[in-house]
Amino acid sequence: MTERTDNLFSDAGFIRHNRQIAPGHFLLSISIPLAFPVPKPGQFCMLHLPGNEAMILSRPFSVHGFQKKKKEAVLEILYRVSGRGTQFLSNLTPGAEIRVLGPLGRGFWRLAGKRILLVAGGIGLAPLAFFLEREIEYGNHSTAFSIYLGAKNAEILEGLASRIPAGNQKLLPATDDGSIGYRGPITDILKKDLEHLATKETMILACGPTAMLKSLAELVTQKAVFCEVSLEERMACGIGACLGCVVETRNQNGSSTYKRVCKEGPVFDIREIVWSR
Amino acid sequence: MEPLKLDVNVGGLFLKNPVIAASGTFGYGEEYAPFFDLGMLGGIATKGLSLKPRQGNPPPRIIETPSGMLNAIGLENVGVERFIAEKLPFLRQFDTKIIANIFGETPEEYEKLAAVLSCADGIDAIEINISCPNVKKGGAMFGADPDLAAEVTAKVRAETNLPVIVKLTPNVTDITRIALAVESAGADAVSLINTLTGMSIDIENRRPHLANITGGLSGPAVKPVALRMVWEVFHAVKIPVIGIGGITTAEDALEFMIAGAVAIQVGTANFIDPASTLAILAGIENFLDRHQIGDIRELIGSLRL
């Protein structure tokens, strides 16, 4: 049964392919009915692990790609195996049925700017590559794009970089072991660049591990640059009911509020987040 | 053929069918309305309401465990006043019974909540939450002591003419003692079980997965325990029993009804599939058809021994 309203969809899809693009990193392509609403970059989907009675909860994944074809739509998910759920997912083969709920949450704002810096920590590239793909599709020639991509090593970085749509953007790589690009955290390169790039004409969109986002938050604190981050939290429902995925956010009066990553996020203004953990 | 009779009477709360969305898993209905007509449900138990808004516990608040999940949300809610002003009008649009789940830190807070909600238009019953394991004060503290459980129940009873349901905790030595205590104090029905207190540890950093350290276990993992307790309580009390605990399919729901539950609540399954209550209802109808049972009440407590 297809259930669908203006912007939500819950239905079975079928796996087209599920292939490894780098050690532990996979590209999942799902065929879903055309009724699936077009996701905005930064939105996510819940994927239900089929035929698994032990792992009952669906998993949230950023939308990495989406195309409408003649008879179906294709949803792409880029993921890293990081636990039992993603391990299970990586073993699914073409033809397997998989329930998709989405598109969920609030995506990136689309603001006009002279320069957009996409800051990705590893698999955090997934929604940012989708953002860039859409910008290229829209024919946005007035913005200069740079991708700051950090990864563990060259092999993973190159696998991830293969998922960046072709365009005129600049790629600035960093790896933990220095096997390609700068050796160290990606935010180190960004820090230098921000010395001359941090203006009102620049915006930063970022997704990656908490440590990276925390450093980024410190980098932009005193700067005039606009910065949005896509967050990840464990969630049970993805639709705002379980209240399991909250993050602490700052109010104007100095107090703080919990907001749901699934509903008020997953994209937040970086200045709104209280980075305590 | 006569139409199927699915309506049940839960201590004066008349439901058109026995499927209720459980408190804490269904918000105030808004999140689920995009998926199906909420008027299909027998009832909706609201997120636990307190006098003042509550922020809830710090994250992380949930973790999946085998065939279940632990949560320590800590009763985050908008508070009873905002509920009545902002959330209840939305819920009232649907042809379903609204069960206000209430939570207090003292018996007097429960009393006030019952008074306020009884004056609000559109509440069909009150469910007393004396079983939340994730708050420091109140909650399961009342639910684990027969005298305190009876005191809270009596205070609410005195403030309202609405049917009063008491939601029980399984984290006790003998749940029938609590059930009997609240029955004597004037409860119209009991609902059980709330979550089982549990824990999960991340061995890499040796920290608990939940900031609250412990949390409430729910989902299919708790179903056999819940079923056993429903069966025990059904035999101990005269008031109706609402079965809760890991109900994910129609078969699960039917087990509870055969064990003695007059109605059932669906909790964690709402997270797995937002329309699972509907699938459960359809499955129950299908079962009754298949077994040529015209009235669902024939099933309740029909366990053969």
Coordinates of C-alpha atoms in Angstrom, one line a residue:
Chain A
M1 CA 0.0 0.0 0.0
T2 CA 1.3 3.4 -0.9
E3 CA 0.7 6.0 1.7
R4 CA 1.4 9.4 0.6
T5 CA 0.5 12.9 1.5
D6 CA 2.0 16.2 0.3
N7 CA 5.5 15.5 1.3
L8 CA 5.7 12.1 3.0
F9 CA 5.9 8.6 1.6
S10 CA 6.1 5.1 3.1
D11 CA 6.4 2.3 0.7
A12 CA 8.5 -0.6 -0.5
G13 CA 11.4 0.0 -2.8
F14 CA 13.7 -2.5 -4.5
I15 CA 17.4 -2.6 -4.4
R16 CA 18.9 -1.9 -7.8
H17 CA 22.5 -2.2 -6.7
N18 CA 24.5 -2.0 -3.5
R19 CA 28.2 -1.7 -4.4
Q20 CA 31.3 -0.9 -2.5
I21 CA 33.0 2.3 -3.5
A22 CA 35.8 2.1 -1.0
P23 CA 36.6 -0.2 1.9
G24 CA 33.6 -0.1 4.2
H25 CA 31.8 2.4 2.0
F26 CA 28.8 1.6 -0.1
L27 CA 26.5 3.1 -2.7
L28 CA 23.0 1.8 -2.4
S29 CA 20.6 2.5 -5.3
I30 CA 16.9 1.9 -4.7
S31 CA 14.1 1.8 -7.2
I32 CA 10.9 3.4 -5.7
P33 CA 7.5 4.4 -7.1
L34 CA 7.3 7.7 -8.9
A35 CA 5.0 9.0 -6.2
F36 CA 8.1 9.5 -4.0
P37 CA 8.3 13.3 -3.5
V38 CA 11.5 15.0 -4.8
P39 CA 13.8 15.3 -1.8
K40 CA 15.6 18.5 -1.0
P41 CA 19.4 18.3 -0.4
G42 CA 19.9 17.7 3.3
Q43 CA 16.7 15.7 3.7
F44 CA 16.9 12.1 4.8
C45 CA 15.0 8.8 4.6
M46 CA 14.4 6.0 7.0
L47 CA 15.3 2.6 5.6
H48 CA 13.8 -0.5 7.2
L49 CA 16.1 -3.5 7.4
P50 CA 14.0 -6.2 5.7
G51 CA 13.4 -9.6 7.4
N52 CA 15.4 -8.7 10.5
E53 CA 13.6 -9.4 13.7
A54 CA 16.5 -8.4 16.0
M55 CA 17.1 -5.0 14.5
I56 CA 13.6 -3.5 14.6
L57 CA 14.2 0.1 14.0
S58 CA 14.7 1.8 10.6
R59 CA 17.9 3.6 10.0
P60 CA 18.2 7.2 8.9
F61 CA 20.3 8.1 5.9
S62 CA 20.9 11.4 4.0
V63 CA 19.6 11.4 0.5
H64 CA 22.7 11.2 -1.7
G65 CA 21.0 11.2 -5.1
F66 CA 17.5 11.2 -6.6
Q67 CA 16.4 10.9 -10.2
K68 CA 12.9 10.5 -11.7
K69 CA 12.8 8.1 -14.6
K70 CA 9.9 7.1 -16.9
K71 CA 8.4 4.4 -14.7
E72 CA 10.2 4.7 -11.4
A73 CA 12.3 7.0 -9.3
V74 CA 15.8 6.1 -8.1
L75 CA 17.0 7.0 -4.6
E76 CA 20.7 6.8 -3.9
I77 CA 22.2 6.4 -0.4
L78 CA 25.9 6.6 0.4
Y79 CA 26.8 4.9 3.6
R80 CA 29.6 3.6 5.7
V81 CA 29.4 0.3 7.6
S82 CA 29.6 1.5 11.2
G83 CA 27.4 -0.9 13.1
R84 CA 25.2 -4.0 12.9
G85 CA 22.5 -2.3 11.0
T86 CA 24.8 -1.0 8.2
Q87 CA 26.6 -4.3 8.2
F88 CA 23.3 -6.0 7.5
L89 CA 22.4 -3.4 4.9
S90 CA 25.7 -4.0 3.1
N91 CA 24.8 -7.7 2.6
L92 CA 21.5 -7.0 0.8
T93 CA 21.5 -7.8 -2.9
P94 CA 19.8 -6.5 -6.0
G95 CA 16.1 -7.3 -6.0
A96 CA 15.7 -7.2 -2.3
E97 CA 12.7 -5.3 -1.0
I98 CA 13.3 -2.4 1.3
R99 CA 10.8 0.0 2.9
V100 CA 11.6 3.6 2.5
L101 CA 10.0 6.4 4.6
G102 CA 10.7 10.0 3.5
P103 CA 11.8 12.5 2.5
L104 CA 12.1 13.7 6.0
G105 CA 13.4 16.7 7.9
R106 CA 14.5 20.2 6.8
G107 CA 17.2 20.4 4.1
F108 CA 19.9 23.0 3.5
W109 CA 18.7 26.5 2.8
R110 CA 19.4 27.5 -0.7
L111 CA 20.9 30.9 -0.4
A112 CA 22.6 32.8 -3.2
G113 CA 26.2 33.5 -2.5
K114 CA 29.4 34.1 -4.3
R115 CA 31.1 31.3 -2.7
I116 CA 30.0 28.0 -1.1
L117 CA 32.4 25.9 0.9
L118 CA 31.2 22.3 1.3
V119 CA 33.0 20.7 4.3
A120 CA 32.7 17.0 4.4
G121 CA 34.1 14.6 7.0
G122 CA 34.1 11.1 5.3
I123 CA 30.6 9.8 4.7
G124 CA 29.4 13.3 5.5
L125 CA 29.9 13.9 1.8
A126 CA 26.6 12.1 1.0
P127 CA 24.2 15.1 1.4
L128 CA 26.8 17.7 0.2
A129 CA 27.4 15.9 -3.1
F130 CA 23.6 15.9 -3.6
F131 CA 23.5 19.6 -2.9
L132 CA 26.2 20.3 -5.4
E133 CA 24.6 18.0 -8.0
R134 CA 21.4 20.0 -7.7
E135 CA 23.2 23.4 -8.0
I136 CA 24.9 22.2 -11.1
E137 CA 21.5 21.0 -12.5
Y138 CA 19.9 24.3 -11.7
G139 CA 22.7 25.9 -13.7
N140 CA 24.1 27.9 -10.9
H141 CA 27.2 29.5 -12.5
S142 CA 27.4 32.5 -10.3
T143 CA 28.7 30.6 -7.3
A144 CA 32.2 29.2 -6.8
F145 CA 32.1 25.9 -5.1
S146 CA 34.9 24.3 -3.0
I147 CA 34.8 20.9 -1.4
Y148 CA 36.9 20.3 1.7
L149 CA 36.9 16.5 2.0
G150 CA 38.5 14.7 4.9
A151 CA 38.9 11.0 5.1
K152 CA 40.9 8.3 6.8
N153 CA 43.2 7.5 3.9
A154 CA 43.7 7.9 0.1
E155 CA 41.7 4.9 -0.8
I156 CA 38.6 6.0 1.0
L157 CA 39.1 9.6 -0.1
E158 CA 39.3 8.6 -3.7
G159 CA 36.2 6.4 -3.4
L160 CA 34.2 9.2 -1.9
A161 CA 35.6 11.7 -4.4
S162 CA 34.2 9.5 -7.2
R163 CA 30.8 10.5 -5.9
I164 CA 31.3 14.2 -6.4
P165 CA 29.4 15.4 -9.5
A166 CA 31.5 16.7 -12.4
G167 CA 31.8 20.5 -12.4
N168 CA 34.2 23.4 -11.9
Q169 CA 34.5 23.0 -8.2
K170 CA 37.8 22.9 -6.4
L171 CA 38.6 19.8 -4.3
L172 CA 40.7 20.2 -1.2
P173 CA 41.6 16.9 0.3
A174 CA 42.9 15.9 3.7
T175 CA 43.6 12.5 5.2
D176 CA 44.4 11.2 8.7
D177 CA 47.5 9.4 7.4
G178 CA 48.6 11.9 4.8
S179 CA 48.4 9.4 2.0
I180 CA 46.7 12.1 -0.1
G181 CA 46.4 15.8 0.4
Y182 CA 47.0 17.5 3.7
R183 CA 47.8 15.3 6.7
G184 CA 45.5 16.1 9.5
P185 CA 42.0 17.4 10.1
I186 CA 40.2 19.0 7.2
T187 CA 39.4 22.0 9.4
D188 CA 43.1 22.9 9.4
I189 CA 43.0 23.7 5.7
L190 CA 39.7 25.5 6.1
K191 CA 41.1 27.6 8.9
K192 CA 43.8 29.1 6.7
D193 CA 41.4 29.7 3.8
L194 CA 38.8 31.3 6.1
E195 CA 41.4 34.0 6.9
H196 CA 40.6 35.6 3.6
L197 CA 37.3 33.9 2.6
A198 CA 35.2 34.5 5.7
T199 CA 32.9 37.2 4.4
K200 CA 29.2 37.7 4.0
E201 CA 29.6 36.5 0.4
T202 CA 30.7 33.0 1.7
M203 CA 28.6 30.3 3.1
I204 CA 29.6 27.0 4.5
L205 CA 27.6 23.7 4.5
A206 CA 29.1 20.9 6.5
C207 CA 28.4 17.3 7.5
G208 CA 30.7 15.0 9.3
P209 CA 31.8 13.6 12.6
T210 CA 31.0 15.6 15.8
A211 CA 34.7 16.5 16.4
M212 CA 34.9 18.1 12.9
L213 CA 31.7 20.0 13.4
K214 CA 32.9 21.2 16.8
S215 CA 36.1 22.6 15.4
L216 CA 34.2 24.2 12.6
A217 CA 31.9 25.8 15.1
E218 CA 34.9 27.3 16.8
L219 CA 36.3 28.5 13.5
V220 CA 33.2 30.4 12.5
T221 CA 32.3 31.9 15.9
Q222 CA 33.9 35.2 15.4
K223 CA 33.4 35.3 11.6
A224 CA 30.7 36.8 9.4
V225 CA 30.3 33.6 7.5
F226 CA 27.0 31.8 7.3
C227 CA 27.3 28.1 8.2
E228 CA 24.8 25.2 8.2
V229 CA 25.5 21.7 9.5
S230 CA 23.7 18.5 8.9
L231 CA 23.6 16.4 12.1
E232 CA 23.2 12.8 12.8
E233 CA 21.6 11.2 15.8
R234 CA 20.2 7.9 16.7
M235 CA 16.4 8.0 16.0
A236 CA 13.6 5.5 16.3
C237 CA 10.8 7.0 14.1
G238 CA 12.3 9.8 11.9
I239 CA 9.0 11.7 12.0
G240 CA 9.2 13.6 15.3
A241 CA 7.3 11.3 17.6
C242 CA 9.8 9.4 19.6
L243 CA 11.8 12.4 20.8
G244 CA 14.9 10.2 20.8
C245 CA 17.1 12.3 18.4
V246 CA 17.2 15.7 20.2
V247 CA 20.1 18.0 20.3
E248 CA 20.7 20.9 22.7
T249 CA 20.1 24.3 21.0
R250 CA 20.7 27.8 22.1
N251 CA 17.9 30.3 22.6
Q252 CA 18.2 34.1 22.1
N253 CA 17.9 34.7 25.8
G254 CA 20.8 32.4 26.7
S255 CA 18.7 29.4 27.8
S256 CA 18.6 26.2 25.8
T257 CA 16.0 23.9 24.2
Y258 CA 16.1 20.4 22.9
K259 CA 15.3 20.2 19.2
R260 CA 14.6 17.1 17.2
V261 CA 17.2 16.3 14.5
C262 CA 14.5 14.6 12.5
K263 CA 12.0 17.4 12.4
E264 CA 13.7 20.8 13.2
G265 CA 16.8 19.4 11.6
P266 CA 18.8 17.5 10.4
V267 CA 20.2 20.8 9.1
F268 CA 20.8 23.5 11.7
D269 CA 22.6 26.9 11.8
I270 CA 25.9 25.9 13.4
R271 CA 25.6 28.8 15.9
E272 CA 22.4 27.3 17.2
I273 CA 23.9 24.1 18.4
V274 CA 25.3 23.7 22.0
W275 CA 28.4 21.6 21.4
S276 CA 28.8 20.1 24.8
R277 CA 29.5 16.5 24.1
Chain B
M1 CA -23.8 -11.6 7.3
E2 CA -23.9 -9.4 10.4
P3 CA -21.1 -6.8 10.5
L4 CA -18.2 -7.6 12.8
K5 CA -18.6 -6.2 16.3
L6 CA -15.3 -4.6 17.4
D7 CA -16.5 -2.2 20.0
V8 CA -15.3 -2.7 23.6
N9 CA -16.1 -1.1 26.9
V10 CA -13.0 -0.2 29.0
G11 CA -14.5 0.7 32.3
G12 CA -16.9 3.2 30.9
L13 CA -14.6 4.3 28.0
F14 CA -16.4 3.0 24.9
L15 CA -14.0 2.3 22.0
K16 CA -15.2 1.5 18.5
N17 CA -12.3 -1.0 18.3
P18 CA -9.7 -2.2 20.7
V19 CA -6.6 -0.6 19.1
I20 CA -5.2 2.3 21.0
A21 CA -1.9 4.2 20.2
A22 CA 0.2 4.1 23.3
S23 CA 1.4 7.1 25.2
G24 CA 4.8 8.4 24.4
T25 CA 4.9 6.8 21.0
F26 CA 2.3 8.8 19.2
G27 CA 3.1 12.4 20.2
Y28 CA -0.1 14.4 20.1
G29 CA -1.2 12.6 16.9
E30 CA 0.1 15.3 14.5
E31 CA 3.1 13.3 13.3
Y32 CA 0.9 10.4 12.3
A33 CA -1.9 12.2 10.6
P34 CA -0.1 12.4 7.3
F35 CA -0.1 8.6 7.1
F36 CA -3.7 7.6 7.9
D37 CA -7.0 8.8 9.2
L38 CA -6.5 8.8 13.0
G39 CA -10.3 8.3 13.2
M40 CA -9.7 4.7 12.4
L41 CA -8.2 4.1 15.8
G42 CA -10.2 3.0 18.9
G43 CA -8.2 5.6 20.9
I44 CA -5.1 7.7 21.2
A45 CA -3.2 8.0 24.5
T46 CA -1.4 11.3 24.5
K47 CA 2.3 11.9 25.3
G48 CA 2.5 12.0 29.2
L49 CA 1.4 15.4 30.4
S50 CA 2.7 17.3 33.3
L51 CA 1.5 20.6 34.9
K52 CA 4.5 22.5 33.6
P53 CA 6.4 21.8 30.3
R54 CA 9.3 19.4 30.7
Q55 CA 12.5 19.5 28.7
G56 CA 13.2 15.8 29.2
N57 CA 16.5 14.1 29.7
P58 CA 19.8 15.0 28.0
P59 CA 20.7 12.9 24.9
P60 CA 21.5 10.2 23.9
R61 CA 18.0 9.1 24.8
I62 CA 17.5 5.9 22.8
I63 CA 19.4 2.8 21.8
E64 CA 18.3 -0.2 19.9
T65 CA 18.7 -3.6 21.7
P66 CA 17.9 -7.1 20.3
S67 CA 14.2 -7.0 19.2
G68 CA 13.6 -3.9 21.2
M69 CA 14.9 -0.5 22.2
L70 CA 15.8 1.4 25.4
N71 CA 14.5 4.9 25.9
A72 CA 15.1 7.5 28.5
I73 CA 13.2 10.5 27.1
G74 CA 12.3 11.7 30.5
L75 CA 8.7 12.8 29.8
E76 CA 9.5 15.7 27.6
N77 CA 6.1 17.4 26.9
V78 CA 4.5 20.8 26.3
G79 CA 2.7 20.9 29.7
V80 CA -1.1 20.5 30.2
E81 CA -2.0 24.1 29.4
R82 CA -0.4 24.2 26.0
F83 CA -1.7 20.7 25.3
I84 CA -5.3 21.9 25.9
A85 CA -4.8 25.1 23.9
E86 CA -2.6 23.9 21.0
K87 CA -2.8 20.1 20.7
L88 CA -6.2 19.0 21.8
P89 CA -8.2 20.9 19.1
F90 CA -6.2 19.0 16.4
L91 CA -6.9 15.7 18.1
R92 CA -10.6 16.4 18.4
Q93 CA -11.0 16.5 14.6
F94 CA -10.8 12.8 14.6
D95 CA -13.5 10.3 15.5
T96 CA -11.5 8.6 18.1
K97 CA -11.3 8.5 21.9
I98 CA -8.6 10.8 23.5
I99 CA -6.9 9.4 26.6
A100 CA -4.9 12.0 28.4
N101 CA -1.9 10.4 30.0
I102 CA -0.8 12.3 33.1
F103 CA 2.4 12.4 35.1
G104 CA 3.2 14.2 38.4
E105 CA 6.0 14.4 40.8
T106 CA 3.6 14.4 43.8
P107 CA 0.1 13.0 44.3
E108 CA -1.2 16.6 44.4
E109 CA 0.2 17.2 40.9
Y110 CA -1.8 14.3 39.6
E111 CA -4.8 15.6 41.3
K112 CA -4.5 19.1 39.7
L113 CA -3.9 17.5 36.3
A114 CA -7.0 15.5 36.6
A115 CA -9.0 18.6 37.6
V116 CA -7.7 20.7 34.7
L117 CA -8.2 18.0 32.1
S118 CA -11.7 17.2 33.3
C119 CA -12.7 20.8 32.6
A120 CA -11.2 20.6 29.1
D121 CA -13.6 19.7 26.3
G122 CA -12.8 16.6 24.5
I123 CA -10.9 14.3 26.9
D124 CA -12.5 10.9 27.1
A125 CA -10.4 9.3 29.8
I126 CA -7.4 9.8 32.0
E127 CA -4.5 7.4 32.1
I128 CA -2.4 7.8 35.2
N129 CA 1.3 7.2 34.5
I130 CA 2.8 5.9 37.7
S131 CA 5.3 3.8 35.8
C132 CA 7.8 5.9 34.0
P133 CA 11.3 4.6 34.9
N134 CA 13.2 7.6 33.5
V135 CA 12.4 10.4 35.9
K136 CA 14.0 11.0 39.3
K137 CA 10.8 12.1 41.1
G138 CA 7.4 10.5 40.7
G139 CA 6.7 8.0 38.0
A140 CA 7.6 4.5 38.9
M141 CA 8.2 5.5 42.5
F142 CA 4.4 5.6 42.9
G143 CA 3.8 2.6 40.8
A144 CA 6.1 0.3 42.8
D145 CA 4.3 0.9 46.1
P146 CA 0.7 -0.3 46.5
D147 CA -0.1 2.4 49.1
L148 CA 1.3 5.3 47.0
A149 CA -0.3 3.9 43.9
A150 CA -3.7 3.8 45.7
E151 CA -3.2 7.3 47.0
V152 CA -2.5 8.8 43.6
T153 CA -5.5 6.9 42.1
A154 CA -7.9 8.0 44.8
K155 CA -6.8 11.6 44.4
V156 CA -7.4 11.5 40.7
R157 CA -10.7 9.6 41.2
A158 CA -12.0 12.3 43.5
E159 CA -11.3 15.0 40.9
T160 CA -12.9 13.5 37.8
N161 CA -15.9 11.7 36.4
L162 CA -13.9 10.6 33.4
P163 CA -12.9 6.9 33.3
V164 CA -9.6 6.5 35.1
I165 CA -7.0 4.1 33.8
V166 CA -3.9 3.3 35.8
K167 CA -0.8 2.4 33.8
L168 CA 1.3 -0.1 35.7
T169 CA 5.0 -0.8 35.8
P170 CA 6.4 -4.3 35.4
N171 CA 9.4 -3.4 37.6
V172 CA 7.8 -4.9 40.7
T173 CA 7.8 -8.2 42.5
D174 CA 4.1 -8.8 42.2
I175 CA 2.1 -6.6 39.7
T176 CA -1.2 -8.0 40.9
R177 CA -0.7 -6.3 44.3
I178 CA -0.5 -2.9 42.6
A179 CA -3.4 -3.7 40.4
L180 CA -5.6 -4.7 43.3
A181 CA -4.5 -1.6 45.2
V182 CA -5.6 0.8 42.4
E183 CA -8.8 -1.2 41.8
S184 CA -9.7 -0.6 45.5
A185 CA -8.8 3.1 45.2
G186 CA -11.4 3.5 42.4
A187 CA -9.6 2.8 39.1
D188 CA -11.9 1.9 36.2
A189 CA -9.3 0.0 34.4
V190 CA -5.6 -0.8 34.4
S191 CA -3.1 -0.7 31.5
L192 CA 0.1 -2.7 31.4
I193 CA 2.9 -2.9 31.0
N194 CA 5.0 0.2 30.9
T195 CA 8.7 -0.4 30.0
L196 CA 11.1 -2.7 31.8
T197 CA 14.1 -1.0 33.2
G198 CA 17.2 -1.9 31.3
M199 CA 20.7 -0.8 30.4
S200 CA 23.2 -1.0 27.5
I201 CA 26.9 -0.3 27.4
D202 CA 29.3 0.9 24.6
I203 CA 32.3 -1.4 25.3
E204 CA 34.6 0.7 23.2
N205 CA 34.4 3.7 25.5
R206 CA 32.9 1.9 28.5
R207 CA 30.1 4.4 28.7
P208 CA 26.4 3.7 29.0
H209 CA 24.6 4.2 25.6
L210 CA 22.1 6.4 27.4
A211 CA 23.0 9.6 29.1
N212 CA 20.4 8.6 31.8
I213 CA 22.5 5.4 32.2
T214 CA 19.3 3.2 32.4
G215 CA 16.2 3.3 30.3
G216 CA 12.9 1.6 29.6
L217 CA 13.0 -1.5 27.4
S218 CA 10.1 -1.8 24.9
G219 CA 9.4 -3.7 21.6
P220 CA 8.9 -7.3 20.8
A221 CA 11.6 -8.3 23.3
V222 CA 9.2 -7.5 26.2
K223 CA 6.1 -9.2 24.8
P224 CA 6.2 -12.5 26.6
V225 CA 6.7 -10.8 30.0
A226 CA 3.9 -8.3 29.3
L227 CA 1.5 -11.2 28.2
R228 CA 2.2 -13.1 31.4
M229 CA 1.5 -10.0 33.5
V230 CA -1.7 -9.2 31.7
W231 CA -2.9 -12.8 32.2
E232 CA -2.0 -12.6 35.9
V233 CA -3.7 -9.2 36.4
F234 CA -6.8 -10.3 34.4
H235 CA -7.3 -13.1 37.0
A236 CA -6.6 -10.9 40.0
V237 CA -8.9 -7.9 39.4
K238 CA -12.5 -7.4 38.2
I239 CA -11.8 -4.1 36.3
P240 CA -10.9 -4.3 32.6
V241 CA -7.2 -4.7 31.6
I242 CA -5.6 -3.0 28.6
G243 CA -2.7 -5.0 27.2
I244 CA 0.6 -3.3 26.2
G245 CA 4.0 -4.5 25.5
G246 CA 5.7 -5.2 22.2
I247 CA 2.6 -5.6 20.2
T248 CA 3.7 -5.3 16.5
T249 CA 1.3 -7.6 14.7
A250 CA -2.4 -8.5 14.8
E251 CA -1.3 -11.9 16.2
D252 CA 0.4 -10.2 19.1
A253 CA -2.7 -8.2 19.8
L254 CA -4.9 -11.3 19.7
E255 CA -2.7 -13.1 22.2
F256 CA -3.2 -10.3 24.6
M257 CA -6.9 -10.3 24.1
I258 CA -7.1 -14.1 24.6
A259 CA -5.1 -13.7 27.8
G260 CA -7.7 -11.2 29.0
A261 CA -7.1 -7.8 27.6
V262 CA -10.2 -5.9 26.6
A263 CA -8.2 -3.5 24.5
I264 CA -4.5 -3.2 23.5
Q265 CA -2.1 -0.4 23.0
V266 CA 0.5 -0.3 20.2
G267 CA 3.7 1.5 21.2
T268 CA 7.2 0.9 19.7
A269 CA 5.6 -0.5 16.5
N270 CA 4.5 3.0 15.6
F271 CA 8.2 3.9 15.3
I272 CA 8.8 1.0 13.0
D273 CA 5.9 1.6 10.7
P274 CA 3.8 4.7 11.2
A275 CA 0.7 2.9 10.0
S276 CA 1.2 -0.3 12.1
T277 CA -1.9 0.4 14.2
L278 CA -4.0 0.1 11.0
A279 CA -2.4 -3.1 9.9
I280 CA -3.0 -4.5 13.4
L281 CA -6.7 -3.6 13.2
A282 CA -7.1 -5.0 9.8
G283 CA -5.4 -8.3 10.9
I284 CA -7.7 -8.6 13.9
E285 CA -10.8 -8.2 11.6
N286 CA -9.3 -10.8 9.3
F287 CA -8.8 -13.2 12.1
L288 CA -12.3 -12.8 13.4
D289 CA -13.7 -13.4 9.9
R290 CA -11.6 -16.4 9.4
H291 CA -12.7 -17.9 12.7
Q292 CA -16.3 -16.8 12.2
I293 CA -16.3 -14.8 15.4
G294 CA -18.9 -12.1 15.1
D295 CA -18.1 -10.2 18.3
I296 CA -14.6 -9.5 19.5
R297 CA -15.7 -9.7 23.1
E298 CA -16.0 -13.5 22.6
L299 CA -12.3 -13.6 22.4
I300 CA -11.4 -11.7 25.6
G301 CA -10.0 -13.9 28.3
S302 CA -10.9 -17.0 26.2
L303 CA -7.6 -18.7 26.9
R304 CA -8.1 -22.5 27.0
L305 CA -6.2 -24.4 29.7

